[in-house]
Amino acid sequence: MPAPENRYPNPFLPEAPWNGLEQFREPLCYELAGRAFHLVMDNGCDYALHFLTEEMVSWGERGKAMRWDTYECLKLDDRTYFVNWEVTGLPLRHCISLVLDLQGNLVTAVHARIGEVRTAPYLVTHDILFGAIRVPGKPLNPMRHAFTPNLVGQNIFWRYSSGFGITHAYITEHYLRVPIGQPRELPEGATEEEKRERDAEYQRRKQHLFEIPAFYVKIREDIYFFGFIEETECRQDPTLCGNSLIMVMDTRKIHDIGRCFGSDYENHYAPQNFVFSAFGAFHQTPDLIDDMPSPYRIM
Amino acid sequence: MSYRERVIGREIFNPVSSVPCPGGMKQYRVASTCEMAGKTLNLHLDGMEKPVCVHFLDAENLLWGFPGQGMRWETYEAAKGDERLYLIKFLLAQSSPLTEITLAVDEESTRVTCVRATLGSDRAHPRLVESRVYFGAFRLPHEDVTESRHAFTEELTGKRIIWRYNPNDEVMHCFCGKDFFRLGHAERTLAENASEEARARYRLFQERKGVYPVYEEPAYYIRLREGFYLYSVTERNLNRLLPQQGGSQLLILLNAHRVRYIGRVFGYRADGTVENDFIGAIGKFSSEPDEVEALPFPVYTPE
């Protein structure tokens, strides 16, 4: 993805201390502090999850030692939380992300790693695991969050900051594209040079289909969990990073919360792992990508 | 789309959801917070003789009272403006005139701002919200109450923000002076398939044009912490000129760093029901002045 930049100068913050994807992030959620969960996952393992404080989580598999890490949490709605932490002290980078659905007492976990693919050392790989939350006195919910085709064919323009937004085109159950026909927004009064830069960037995009593998999971009515890894580009040029972005989305409010896990190839491959929020709009704008064959996969 | 062109009654396009989008100023408001549950604040507010105890029983219910007196139970809602900065609102049950309390609580500094708003206290203007600000702080155990206070500020004067409330709507807030506020000029049109409610709303805008061509209202601006402000806009001029319109108070907790806000609106809706809801928006500062900023102040002669 092109590196976002804030094109709307903020008189109160000339230099933002955060990535352009992070600007509209809501305050971190501390509501889980002090709470514990028993997760029964479909890999056959039970896990304990104990949020010790607003920042520290203790977790582990049943019968094994618990370990603690530093987590961040965002709240999508009254019953849906997104929790993310990086596992410390391992030779490869590991990231655990959870969608805790306290309405259905269900959980979906994403276990992401960096460094498993020898030929693309910065490519993120991940596993998606479904499960349920054991609630004392209640039978375990036999239902699961599940992969869904419900979003196929939809386009959402997501705003991450004052000056950056991007459209996600959910073209199939397994792929996502970025439309070409969305020239970058320019501020009112943009200079000729800025316009030229925008046009040149638009031309480059026209010549290059951005298509990446993605997953789509339904959490409940109007709540979806989706994500992708910037894998296509990374496989062609392993010096790129192949970062992973995952998001929980409320389609009614057209709002999502999520995290980016990966590395910053423009900054000496500095580790990246941050949570963000975005606010969107569905649209039906026809685009060149709608009928474009994929140069990356057999269709 | 621009804040200068607003289409009244245009539905938010949503091909996925089973029920319509919330729309309006609630589309992009974020979830309420339960983080106040179990906490107790011993509030010392300037201008009040006694401290006030506010005990948040759970995520919805609180008790409040003065020392040595019975505690009153109210239902509340809280939203989070930043780490350890909360906006809390509750109506005083059975109050007359109808009274709403909004607290901006900064847990880092212990400073608190309380806005007490009443609806219907002025019989000549029954739709008009009157509000009073109390600055103060909450007391930590075994510590003196800080002397430091939130304070009125002019730091926002001359700035403007274009707020986006939903996929269809933007407005520009122009912080023209330390005690007044204008909206950037917008031309309004009616959507082809607008509902009857939207058509009625459009008619109200049309009726305004002659007597209330510019949205200019009294405001106050309070600095909460670096980059965070609370500002109030009360539709006093609109209500004075058109007694069946306006009168509501908008109270916004602005995060000027991330350019987003949470806020609450208190007043009468067009249908006569009371509105006391949280709202939210994302935005961008604009360096381009709007035409309304060039107008002399005041546009409307004070009473």
Coordinates of C-alpha atoms in Angstrom, one line a residue:
Chain A
M1 CA 0.0 0.0 0.0
P2 CA 1.2 3.5 -0.6
A3 CA 2.5 5.2 2.5
P4 CA -0.2 7.6 3.7
E5 CA 0.6 11.1 4.6
N6 CA -1.4 13.8 6.3
R7 CA -2.2 16.4 3.7
Y8 CA -4.2 18.5 6.1
P9 CA -1.8 20.3 8.4
N10 CA -2.9 20.3 12.0
P11 CA -2.1 23.6 13.8
F12 CA -2.1 21.7 17.1
L13 CA 0.2 18.9 16.0
P14 CA 2.6 19.9 13.2
E15 CA 4.3 16.4 13.3
A16 CA 2.0 13.6 14.2
P17 CA 3.7 10.9 16.4
W18 CA 1.7 8.2 14.8
N19 CA 1.5 6.4 11.4
G20 CA -1.1 7.8 9.0
L21 CA -3.3 4.8 9.5
E22 CA -3.6 5.6 13.2
Q23 CA -4.9 9.1 13.4
F24 CA -8.6 8.3 13.8
R25 CA -8.0 5.5 16.3
E26 CA -10.3 5.8 19.3
P27 CA -8.8 5.7 22.8
L28 CA -7.7 2.3 23.9
C29 CA -10.2 0.3 25.8
Y30 CA -9.4 -0.7 29.4
E31 CA -12.6 -2.4 30.2
L32 CA -11.2 -5.9 30.1
A33 CA -8.7 -5.2 32.9
G34 CA -9.3 -7.7 35.7
R35 CA -11.4 -10.0 33.6
A36 CA -10.4 -13.6 32.7
F37 CA -11.7 -15.9 29.9
H38 CA -11.5 -19.6 29.3
L39 CA -11.2 -20.1 25.5
V40 CA -12.0 -23.5 24.0
M41 CA -10.4 -23.5 20.6
D42 CA -11.1 -25.8 17.6
N43 CA -7.4 -26.9 17.6
G44 CA -8.4 -29.0 20.6
C45 CA -6.6 -26.8 23.1
D46 CA -8.0 -24.7 25.9
Y47 CA -6.4 -21.4 26.8
A48 CA -6.7 -19.1 29.7
L49 CA -6.7 -15.4 29.1
H50 CA -6.4 -13.0 32.1
F51 CA -6.2 -9.3 31.6
L52 CA -4.1 -8.4 34.6
T53 CA -4.2 -4.6 34.0
E54 CA -5.1 -2.2 31.3
E55 CA -1.9 -3.2 29.5
M56 CA -0.8 -6.6 30.8
V57 CA -2.3 -9.9 29.8
S58 CA -1.4 -13.3 31.2
W59 CA -2.2 -16.2 28.9
G60 CA -1.4 -19.8 28.3
E61 CA -2.5 -23.3 27.3
R62 CA -4.1 -25.5 29.8
G63 CA -1.6 -27.5 31.8
K64 CA 1.3 -25.3 30.7
A65 CA 3.0 -22.2 32.2
M66 CA 1.2 -18.9 31.8
R67 CA 3.2 -16.1 30.3
W68 CA 2.4 -12.4 30.2
D69 CA 2.6 -9.8 27.4
T70 CA 1.6 -6.3 26.7
Y71 CA -1.8 -5.9 24.9
E72 CA -3.9 -3.3 23.3
C73 CA -7.7 -3.4 23.1
L74 CA -10.3 -1.5 21.1
K75 CA -14.0 -1.8 21.5
L76 CA -16.3 -2.0 18.5
D77 CA -19.6 -2.2 20.3
D78 CA -20.9 -3.1 23.7
R79 CA -20.2 -6.8 23.2
T80 CA -17.3 -6.9 20.7
Y81 CA -13.7 -6.4 21.6
F82 CA -10.5 -6.6 19.6
V83 CA -7.4 -7.5 21.5
N84 CA -3.9 -7.6 20.1
W85 CA -0.4 -8.4 21.4
E86 CA 3.0 -9.4 20.2
V87 CA 4.5 -12.4 21.9
T88 CA 7.8 -11.4 23.5
G89 CA 10.9 -13.4 23.7
L90 CA 10.6 -15.7 20.7
P91 CA 13.2 -16.0 17.9
L92 CA 10.6 -15.1 15.3
R93 CA 8.0 -12.4 15.7
H94 CA 4.6 -13.7 16.7
C95 CA 1.4 -11.7 17.0
I96 CA -1.9 -12.8 18.6
S97 CA -5.1 -11.0 17.7
L98 CA -8.5 -11.9 19.1
V99 CA -12.1 -11.0 18.4
L100 CA -13.9 -11.5 21.6
D101 CA -17.6 -11.7 21.0
L102 CA -19.3 -11.5 24.3
Q103 CA -22.7 -11.6 22.8
G104 CA -22.3 -15.1 21.3
N105 CA -19.5 -16.1 23.7
L106 CA -17.4 -16.9 20.7
V107 CA -13.8 -16.1 19.8
T108 CA -11.8 -15.9 16.6
A109 CA -8.0 -15.8 16.9
V110 CA -5.4 -14.9 14.3
H111 CA -1.9 -16.1 15.0
A112 CA 0.5 -14.3 12.7
R113 CA 4.2 -14.8 12.3
I114 CA 7.1 -13.2 10.4
G115 CA 10.1 -15.1 9.2
E116 CA 8.6 -18.5 8.3
V117 CA 9.2 -18.0 4.5
R118 CA 12.9 -18.3 3.8
T119 CA 12.6 -16.5 0.4
A120 CA 10.5 -13.6 1.8
P121 CA 11.8 -12.9 5.2
Y122 CA 9.4 -10.1 5.9
L123 CA 6.3 -11.8 4.7
V124 CA 3.6 -12.3 7.4
T125 CA 1.9 -15.7 7.5
H126 CA -1.0 -16.5 9.7
D127 CA -3.5 -19.0 10.9
I128 CA -7.1 -18.3 11.7
L129 CA -8.6 -20.3 14.6
F130 CA -12.2 -20.4 15.7
G131 CA -13.5 -21.2 19.2
A132 CA -15.8 -20.4 22.0
I133 CA -15.7 -18.8 25.4
R134 CA -16.6 -21.0 28.3
V135 CA -19.1 -19.2 30.6
P136 CA -19.6 -20.7 34.0
G137 CA -23.0 -22.4 34.3
K138 CA -23.7 -22.3 30.6
P139 CA -23.1 -24.9 27.9
L140 CA -20.4 -24.1 25.5
N141 CA -21.8 -22.4 22.4
P142 CA -21.6 -25.0 19.6
M143 CA -21.8 -22.3 16.9
R144 CA -18.8 -20.6 15.4
H145 CA -17.9 -17.5 13.7
A146 CA -17.5 -18.6 10.1
F147 CA -16.1 -17.7 6.7
T148 CA -18.6 -15.8 4.6
P149 CA -19.3 -14.6 1.1
N150 CA -21.6 -11.8 2.3
L151 CA -19.2 -9.0 1.5
V152 CA -18.3 -10.2 -2.0
G153 CA -18.9 -7.5 -4.6
Q154 CA -18.9 -4.7 -2.1
N155 CA -16.6 -1.6 -2.1
I156 CA -15.9 0.5 1.0
F157 CA -13.9 3.7 1.0
W158 CA -12.1 3.8 4.4
R159 CA -10.9 7.0 6.0
Y160 CA -8.0 6.5 8.3
S161 CA -6.9 10.1 8.8
S162 CA -7.6 13.6 7.7
G163 CA -5.6 13.1 4.6
F164 CA -5.7 9.4 3.8
G165 CA -8.4 7.0 2.7
I166 CA -8.5 4.0 0.5
T167 CA -11.1 1.8 -1.1
H168 CA -11.3 -1.9 -0.4
A169 CA -13.0 -3.9 -3.2
Y170 CA -14.0 -7.3 -1.8
I171 CA -13.9 -9.1 -5.1
T172 CA -14.1 -12.7 -4.1
E173 CA -14.3 -14.7 -0.8
H174 CA -10.5 -15.0 -0.9
Y175 CA -9.2 -11.8 -2.5
L176 CA -9.3 -8.1 -2.2
R177 CA -8.4 -5.4 -4.7
V178 CA -7.8 -1.7 -4.5
P179 CA -9.6 0.1 -7.3
I180 CA -7.6 2.2 -9.7
G181 CA -10.2 4.8 -10.2
Q182 CA -9.8 6.6 -6.9
P183 CA -7.3 9.4 -7.3
R184 CA -5.9 10.4 -4.0
E185 CA -7.8 13.2 -2.2
L186 CA -6.2 16.6 -2.3
P187 CA -6.8 19.4 0.1
E188 CA -8.6 22.5 -1.1
G189 CA -6.1 24.8 -2.6
A190 CA -3.6 22.1 -3.5
T191 CA -0.7 23.3 -5.6
E192 CA 0.0 22.4 -9.2
E193 CA 2.9 20.3 -8.1
E194 CA 0.7 18.4 -5.7
K195 CA -1.8 17.8 -8.5
R196 CA 1.0 16.6 -10.8
E197 CA 2.3 14.2 -8.2
R198 CA -1.3 12.9 -7.6
D199 CA -1.8 12.4 -11.3
A200 CA 1.6 10.6 -11.7
E201 CA 0.7 8.3 -8.8
Y202 CA -2.7 7.6 -10.4
Q203 CA -1.0 6.6 -13.7
R204 CA 1.3 4.2 -11.9
R205 CA -1.7 2.6 -10.2
K206 CA -3.5 2.2 -13.6
Q207 CA -0.6 0.0 -14.7
H208 CA -0.5 -2.2 -11.7
L209 CA -3.3 -4.3 -10.3
F210 CA -3.2 -4.4 -6.5
E211 CA -4.8 -7.7 -5.6
I212 CA -4.0 -9.6 -2.4
P213 CA -5.3 -12.8 -0.6
A214 CA -7.9 -11.9 2.0
F215 CA -10.3 -13.6 4.4
Y216 CA -13.8 -12.7 5.5
V217 CA -15.5 -14.0 8.6
K218 CA -19.0 -13.3 9.9
I219 CA -19.1 -12.6 13.6
R220 CA -22.8 -11.8 13.8
E221 CA -25.4 -9.8 11.9
D222 CA -23.7 -6.6 10.6
I223 CA -20.3 -7.5 12.3
Y224 CA -17.6 -8.9 10.1
F225 CA -13.9 -9.8 10.6
F226 CA -11.7 -9.5 7.6
G227 CA -8.1 -9.2 6.8
F228 CA -5.3 -9.5 4.2
I229 CA -1.6 -9.9 3.8
E230 CA 0.2 -7.8 1.3
E231 CA 1.6 -11.0 -0.1
T232 CA 1.4 -10.6 -3.9
E233 CA 3.8 -7.7 -4.0
C234 CA 6.1 -9.3 -1.4
R235 CA 6.4 -12.5 -3.4
Q236 CA 7.4 -10.5 -6.5
D237 CA 9.8 -8.3 -4.5
P238 CA 10.9 -9.8 -1.2
T239 CA 12.5 -6.6 -0.1
L240 CA 8.9 -5.4 0.4
C241 CA 7.3 -6.4 3.6
G242 CA 4.1 -8.4 3.1
N243 CA 2.4 -6.9 6.1
S244 CA -0.9 -8.2 7.6
L245 CA -3.9 -6.0 8.3
I246 CA -7.0 -7.4 10.0
M247 CA -10.1 -5.5 11.0
V248 CA -13.4 -6.0 12.7
M249 CA -16.1 -4.1 10.9
D250 CA -19.6 -2.9 11.8
T251 CA -21.3 -2.6 8.4
R252 CA -24.2 -0.6 9.8
K253 CA -22.0 2.1 11.2
I254 CA -19.4 1.5 8.5
H255 CA -16.7 1.6 11.1
D256 CA -13.8 -0.7 11.7
I257 CA -11.1 -1.3 14.3
G258 CA -8.0 -3.4 13.6
R259 CA -4.3 -3.8 13.6
C260 CA -1.3 -3.8 11.3
F261 CA 1.5 -6.3 11.9
G262 CA 4.6 -6.3 9.9
S263 CA 7.7 -4.3 9.1
D264 CA 8.4 -0.9 7.6
Y265 CA 10.6 -1.4 4.5
E266 CA 11.0 2.4 4.2
N267 CA 12.5 2.5 7.7
H268 CA 15.1 -0.2 7.8
Y269 CA 12.4 -2.9 8.3
A270 CA 11.5 -1.5 11.7
P271 CA 8.9 -3.7 13.4
Q272 CA 5.3 -2.5 13.1
N273 CA 2.4 -3.6 15.2
F274 CA -0.3 -1.0 15.9
V275 CA -4.0 -0.8 16.2
F276 CA -6.2 1.6 14.2
S277 CA -9.7 2.7 13.4
A278 CA -11.4 3.8 10.2
F279 CA -14.7 5.2 9.1
G280 CA -16.1 4.4 5.8
A281 CA -18.7 4.6 3.0
F282 CA -20.0 1.9 0.7
H283 CA -19.9 2.9 -2.9
Q284 CA -20.8 1.4 -6.3
T285 CA -18.3 3.2 -8.5
P286 CA -17.4 1.1 -11.5
D287 CA -13.7 0.6 -11.9
L288 CA -11.2 -0.9 -14.3
I289 CA -10.4 -3.6 -11.8
D290 CA -14.0 -5.0 -11.9
D291 CA -13.3 -7.0 -15.0
M292 CA -9.5 -7.2 -15.0
P293 CA -8.0 -10.7 -15.1
S294 CA -5.6 -11.4 -12.4
P295 CA -2.0 -11.7 -13.4
Y296 CA -1.2 -13.4 -10.1
R297 CA -3.5 -16.5 -10.0
I298 CA -5.3 -19.0 -12.2
M299 CA -8.9 -17.9 -12.7
Chain B
M1 CA -18.8 16.0 -1.7
S2 CA -18.1 19.2 0.2
Y3 CA -19.5 20.8 3.3
R4 CA -20.7 23.5 1.0
E5 CA -23.3 21.2 -0.6
R6 CA -25.6 19.3 1.7
V7 CA -28.3 17.0 0.4
I8 CA -31.1 16.7 2.9
G9 CA -32.7 13.3 3.2
R10 CA -30.2 11.3 1.1
E11 CA -30.1 7.8 2.5
I12 CA -26.7 6.3 3.4
F13 CA -25.9 3.7 0.8
N14 CA -25.5 0.3 2.5
P15 CA -26.0 -2.8 0.5
V16 CA -25.0 -5.2 3.3
S17 CA -26.8 -4.3 6.6
S18 CA -30.1 -5.6 7.5
V19 CA -31.3 -2.4 9.1
P20 CA -30.7 1.2 8.1
C21 CA -27.6 3.0 9.2
P22 CA -28.0 5.3 12.2
G23 CA -27.1 8.2 10.0
G24 CA -27.0 11.9 11.1
M25 CA -24.6 12.8 13.8
K26 CA -24.6 9.3 15.4
Q27 CA -23.3 7.3 12.5
Y28 CA -19.6 7.7 13.4
R29 CA -20.0 7.9 17.2
V30 CA -18.0 5.2 18.9
A31 CA -19.1 2.8 21.6
S32 CA -19.8 4.0 25.1
T33 CA -17.3 3.0 27.7
C34 CA -17.9 1.0 30.9
E35 CA -14.7 2.1 32.5
M36 CA -16.3 4.4 35.1
A37 CA -18.1 1.4 36.6
G38 CA -17.1 0.9 40.2
K39 CA -15.3 4.3 40.5
T40 CA -16.2 7.0 43.0
L41 CA -15.4 10.7 42.5
N42 CA -15.3 13.2 45.4
L43 CA -16.0 16.3 43.3
H44 CA -15.0 19.8 44.5
L45 CA -16.6 22.3 42.2
D46 CA -15.9 26.0 42.4
G47 CA -19.1 27.9 43.4
M48 CA -20.6 25.0 45.2
E49 CA -20.5 25.0 48.9
K50 CA -20.2 21.3 49.4
P51 CA -18.4 18.5 47.6
V52 CA -20.4 16.1 45.6
C53 CA -19.9 12.4 45.7
V54 CA -20.6 10.6 42.4
H55 CA -20.5 6.8 42.6
F56 CA -20.7 4.8 39.4
L57 CA -22.5 1.6 40.4
D58 CA -22.0 -0.1 37.0
A59 CA -21.9 0.9 33.4
E60 CA -25.3 2.6 33.5
N61 CA -26.2 3.6 37.0
L62 CA -24.8 6.1 39.4
L63 CA -25.5 7.5 42.8
W64 CA -24.8 11.1 43.7
G65 CA -25.2 13.3 46.7
F66 CA -23.9 15.9 49.1
P67 CA -22.2 15.0 52.4
G68 CA -24.7 13.9 55.1
Q69 CA -27.6 13.6 52.6
G70 CA -29.3 10.8 50.8
M71 CA -27.7 9.6 47.5
R72 CA -29.8 10.0 44.4
W73 CA -29.8 7.3 41.7
E74 CA -29.6 8.3 38.0
T75 CA -28.7 6.5 34.8
Y76 CA -25.7 7.8 32.9
E77 CA -23.7 7.2 29.8
A78 CA -20.0 7.7 29.4
A79 CA -17.7 8.1 26.4
K80 CA -14.0 8.1 26.2
G81 CA -12.3 11.2 24.7
D82 CA -8.7 10.0 25.3
E83 CA -6.8 7.8 27.7
R84 CA -8.2 8.7 31.1
L85 CA -10.4 11.5 29.8
Y86 CA -14.1 10.9 29.9
L87 CA -17.3 12.6 29.0
I88 CA -20.2 11.6 31.2
K89 CA -23.8 12.7 30.9
F90 CA -26.9 12.1 32.8
L91 CA -30.3 13.6 33.2
L92 CA -31.5 14.5 36.7
A93 CA -34.6 12.3 37.1
Q94 CA -37.8 14.2 37.9
S95 CA -36.0 17.6 37.7
S96 CA -38.0 20.7 36.7
P97 CA -36.9 22.3 34.6
L98 CA -35.3 19.3 32.9
T99 CA -31.7 19.3 34.0
E100 CA -28.8 17.5 32.4
I101 CA -25.3 17.2 33.9
T102 CA -22.2 16.6 31.7
L103 CA -18.9 15.9 33.3
A104 CA -15.5 16.1 31.6
V105 CA -13.3 14.1 33.9
D106 CA -9.6 14.0 33.5
E107 CA -8.2 11.2 35.6
E108 CA -4.6 12.2 35.0
S109 CA -4.8 15.7 36.3
T110 CA -7.9 15.1 38.5
R111 CA -9.5 18.2 37.0
V112 CA -13.2 18.1 36.2
T113 CA -15.5 20.4 34.3
C114 CA -19.2 20.2 35.0
V115 CA -21.8 21.6 32.7
R116 CA -25.3 22.0 34.2
A117 CA -27.8 22.5 31.4
T118 CA -31.5 23.1 31.8
L119 CA -34.2 23.0 29.3
G120 CA -37.3 25.1 29.8
S121 CA -36.0 27.4 32.5
D122 CA -36.8 30.4 30.4
R123 CA -40.6 30.4 29.9
A124 CA -40.4 32.9 27.1
H125 CA -38.1 30.5 25.2
P126 CA -39.1 27.0 26.2
R127 CA -36.8 25.3 23.7
L128 CA -33.7 27.2 24.8
V129 CA -31.1 25.4 26.8
E130 CA -29.3 27.4 29.5
S131 CA -26.0 26.1 30.7
R132 CA -23.6 27.0 33.5
V133 CA -20.0 25.8 33.8
Y134 CA -18.4 24.7 37.1
F135 CA -14.7 24.1 37.2
G136 CA -13.2 21.9 39.8
A137 CA -11.3 18.7 40.6
F138 CA -11.9 15.4 42.3
R139 CA -10.1 14.6 45.5
L140 CA -7.7 11.6 45.7
P141 CA -7.5 9.8 49.0
H142 CA -5.0 11.4 51.4
E143 CA -4.3 14.2 49.1
D144 CA -5.4 17.8 48.9
V145 CA -7.7 18.8 46.0
T146 CA -5.6 20.4 43.3
E147 CA -5.8 24.1 42.8
S148 CA -5.4 23.7 39.1
R149 CA -8.5 24.0 36.9
H150 CA -9.6 23.6 33.3
A151 CA -10.1 27.1 32.0
F152 CA -11.8 29.1 29.2
T153 CA -9.4 29.5 26.3
E154 CA -8.9 31.4 23.0
E155 CA -6.6 28.8 21.6
L156 CA -9.2 27.6 19.1
T157 CA -10.0 31.1 17.8
G158 CA -9.3 31.5 14.1
K159 CA -9.2 27.8 13.5
R160 CA -11.8 25.8 11.5
I161 CA -12.5 22.1 11.2
I162 CA -14.5 20.3 8.6
W163 CA -16.4 17.5 10.4
R164 CA -17.7 14.4 8.8
Y165 CA -20.6 12.8 10.5
N166 CA -21.4 10.1 8.1
P167 CA -20.7 9.1 4.5
N168 CA -23.0 11.9 3.2
D169 CA -22.6 14.8 5.5
E170 CA -19.8 17.3 6.3
V171 CA -20.0 20.6 8.1
M172 CA -17.5 23.2 8.8
H173 CA -17.1 24.6 12.4
C174 CA -15.5 28.0 12.3
F175 CA -14.2 29.1 15.7
C176 CA -14.5 32.8 14.8
G177 CA -14.2 34.4 18.3
K178 CA -13.7 33.5 21.9
D179 CA -17.4 33.5 22.6
F180 CA -19.1 32.8 19.4
F181 CA -19.2 30.2 16.6
R182 CA -20.3 30.0 13.0
L183 CA -21.0 27.2 10.6
G184 CA -19.4 27.4 7.1
H185 CA -21.9 28.4 4.4
A186 CA -23.7 25.4 2.8
E187 CA -26.3 25.3 0.0
R188 CA -29.0 22.7 0.8
T189 CA -30.9 20.7 -1.6
L190 CA -33.5 18.0 -1.1
A191 CA -32.9 14.4 -2.1
E192 CA -35.2 13.1 -4.7
N193 CA -36.4 10.2 -2.6
A194 CA -36.4 12.1 0.7
S195 CA -38.7 10.8 3.5
E196 CA -41.5 13.0 4.8
E197 CA -39.4 13.7 7.9
A198 CA -36.5 14.9 5.7
R199 CA -38.8 17.0 3.7
A200 CA -40.1 18.7 6.9
R201 CA -36.5 19.3 8.0
Y202 CA -35.7 20.8 4.6
R203 CA -38.7 23.1 4.9
L204 CA -37.3 24.3 8.3
F205 CA -34.0 25.2 6.6
Q206 CA -35.9 27.0 3.9
E207 CA -37.9 29.0 6.4
R208 CA -34.7 30.1 8.1
K209 CA -33.1 31.6 5.1
G210 CA -34.7 35.0 5.3
V211 CA -34.3 35.7 9.0
Y212 CA -31.3 33.5 9.8
P213 CA -29.0 33.4 6.8
V214 CA -25.9 32.7 8.8
Y215 CA -25.5 30.1 11.6
E216 CA -23.9 32.2 14.3
E217 CA -24.3 31.2 17.9
P218 CA -22.9 31.9 21.3
A219 CA -20.2 29.5 22.3
Y220 CA -17.6 28.9 24.9
Y221 CA -14.3 27.1 24.7
I222 CA -12.5 25.3 27.5
R223 CA -9.1 23.8 27.5
L224 CA -9.0 20.4 29.1
R225 CA -5.4 19.3 28.5
E226 CA -2.9 19.8 25.7
G227 CA -4.7 19.2 22.4
F228 CA -8.1 18.6 24.1
Y229 CA -10.9 21.1 24.4
L230 CA -14.5 21.2 25.4
Y231 CA -16.7 23.6 23.4
S232 CA -20.3 24.5 23.7
V233 CA -22.6 25.9 21.1
T234 CA -26.2 26.9 22.0
E235 CA -28.6 27.8 19.2
R236 CA -29.8 30.9 21.0
N237 CA -30.0 33.2 18.0
L238 CA -31.9 30.7 15.9
N239 CA -34.4 30.1 18.7
R240 CA -34.8 33.8 19.3
L241 CA -35.5 34.5 15.7
L242 CA -37.6 31.4 15.1
P243 CA -39.0 30.2 18.4
Q244 CA -40.1 26.8 17.0
Q245 CA -36.5 26.0 16.0
G246 CA -33.1 25.8 17.6
G247 CA -32.4 26.2 21.3
S248 CA -30.3 23.0 21.6
Q249 CA -26.9 22.9 23.1
L250 CA -24.0 21.0 21.4
L251 CA -21.2 20.1 23.7
I252 CA -18.1 18.7 22.1
L253 CA -15.0 17.1 23.5
L254 CA -12.4 17.8 20.8
N255 CA -9.3 15.8 20.3
A256 CA -7.4 18.3 18.2
H257 CA -4.5 16.0 17.8
R258 CA -6.4 13.2 16.1
V259 CA -9.1 15.6 14.8
R260 CA -12.0 13.7 16.1
Y261 CA -14.7 14.3 18.7
I262 CA -17.2 12.9 20.9
G263 CA -20.0 15.1 22.0
R264 CA -23.6 15.3 23.2
V265 CA -26.6 17.2 22.0
F266 CA -29.3 18.3 24.5
G267 CA -32.5 20.0 23.5
Y268 CA -35.8 19.4 21.8
R269 CA -36.0 17.5 18.5
A270 CA -38.3 18.9 15.8
D271 CA -41.0 16.5 16.9
G272 CA -41.0 17.8 20.5
T273 CA -39.2 14.9 22.1
V274 CA -36.1 15.5 24.2
E275 CA -32.8 14.7 22.7
N276 CA -29.9 13.9 25.0
D277 CA -27.5 11.7 22.9
F278 CA -23.9 11.2 22.3
I279 CA -22.6 12.0 18.8
G280 CA -19.3 11.8 17.1
A281 CA -17.3 12.9 14.1
I282 CA -14.0 12.7 12.3
G283 CA -12.5 15.7 10.7
K284 CA -9.7 17.8 9.1
F285 CA -8.5 21.2 9.8
S286 CA -8.9 23.6 6.9
S287 CA -6.6 26.4 6.1
E288 CA -9.1 27.9 3.7
P289 CA -11.5 30.5 5.3
D290 CA -15.2 30.3 4.7
E291 CA -17.1 33.3 3.4
V292 CA -19.0 33.6 6.7
E293 CA -15.8 34.3 8.6
A294 CA -15.5 37.7 6.8
L295 CA -18.8 38.9 8.2
P296 CA -18.7 41.5 11.0
F297 CA -19.7 40.3 14.4
P298 CA -22.4 40.1 15.5
V299 CA -24.6 39.1 12.6
Y300 CA -27.6 39.1 15.0
T301 CA -28.2 42.0 17.4
P302 CA -28.3 40.7 20.9
E303 CA -31.5 40.9 22.9

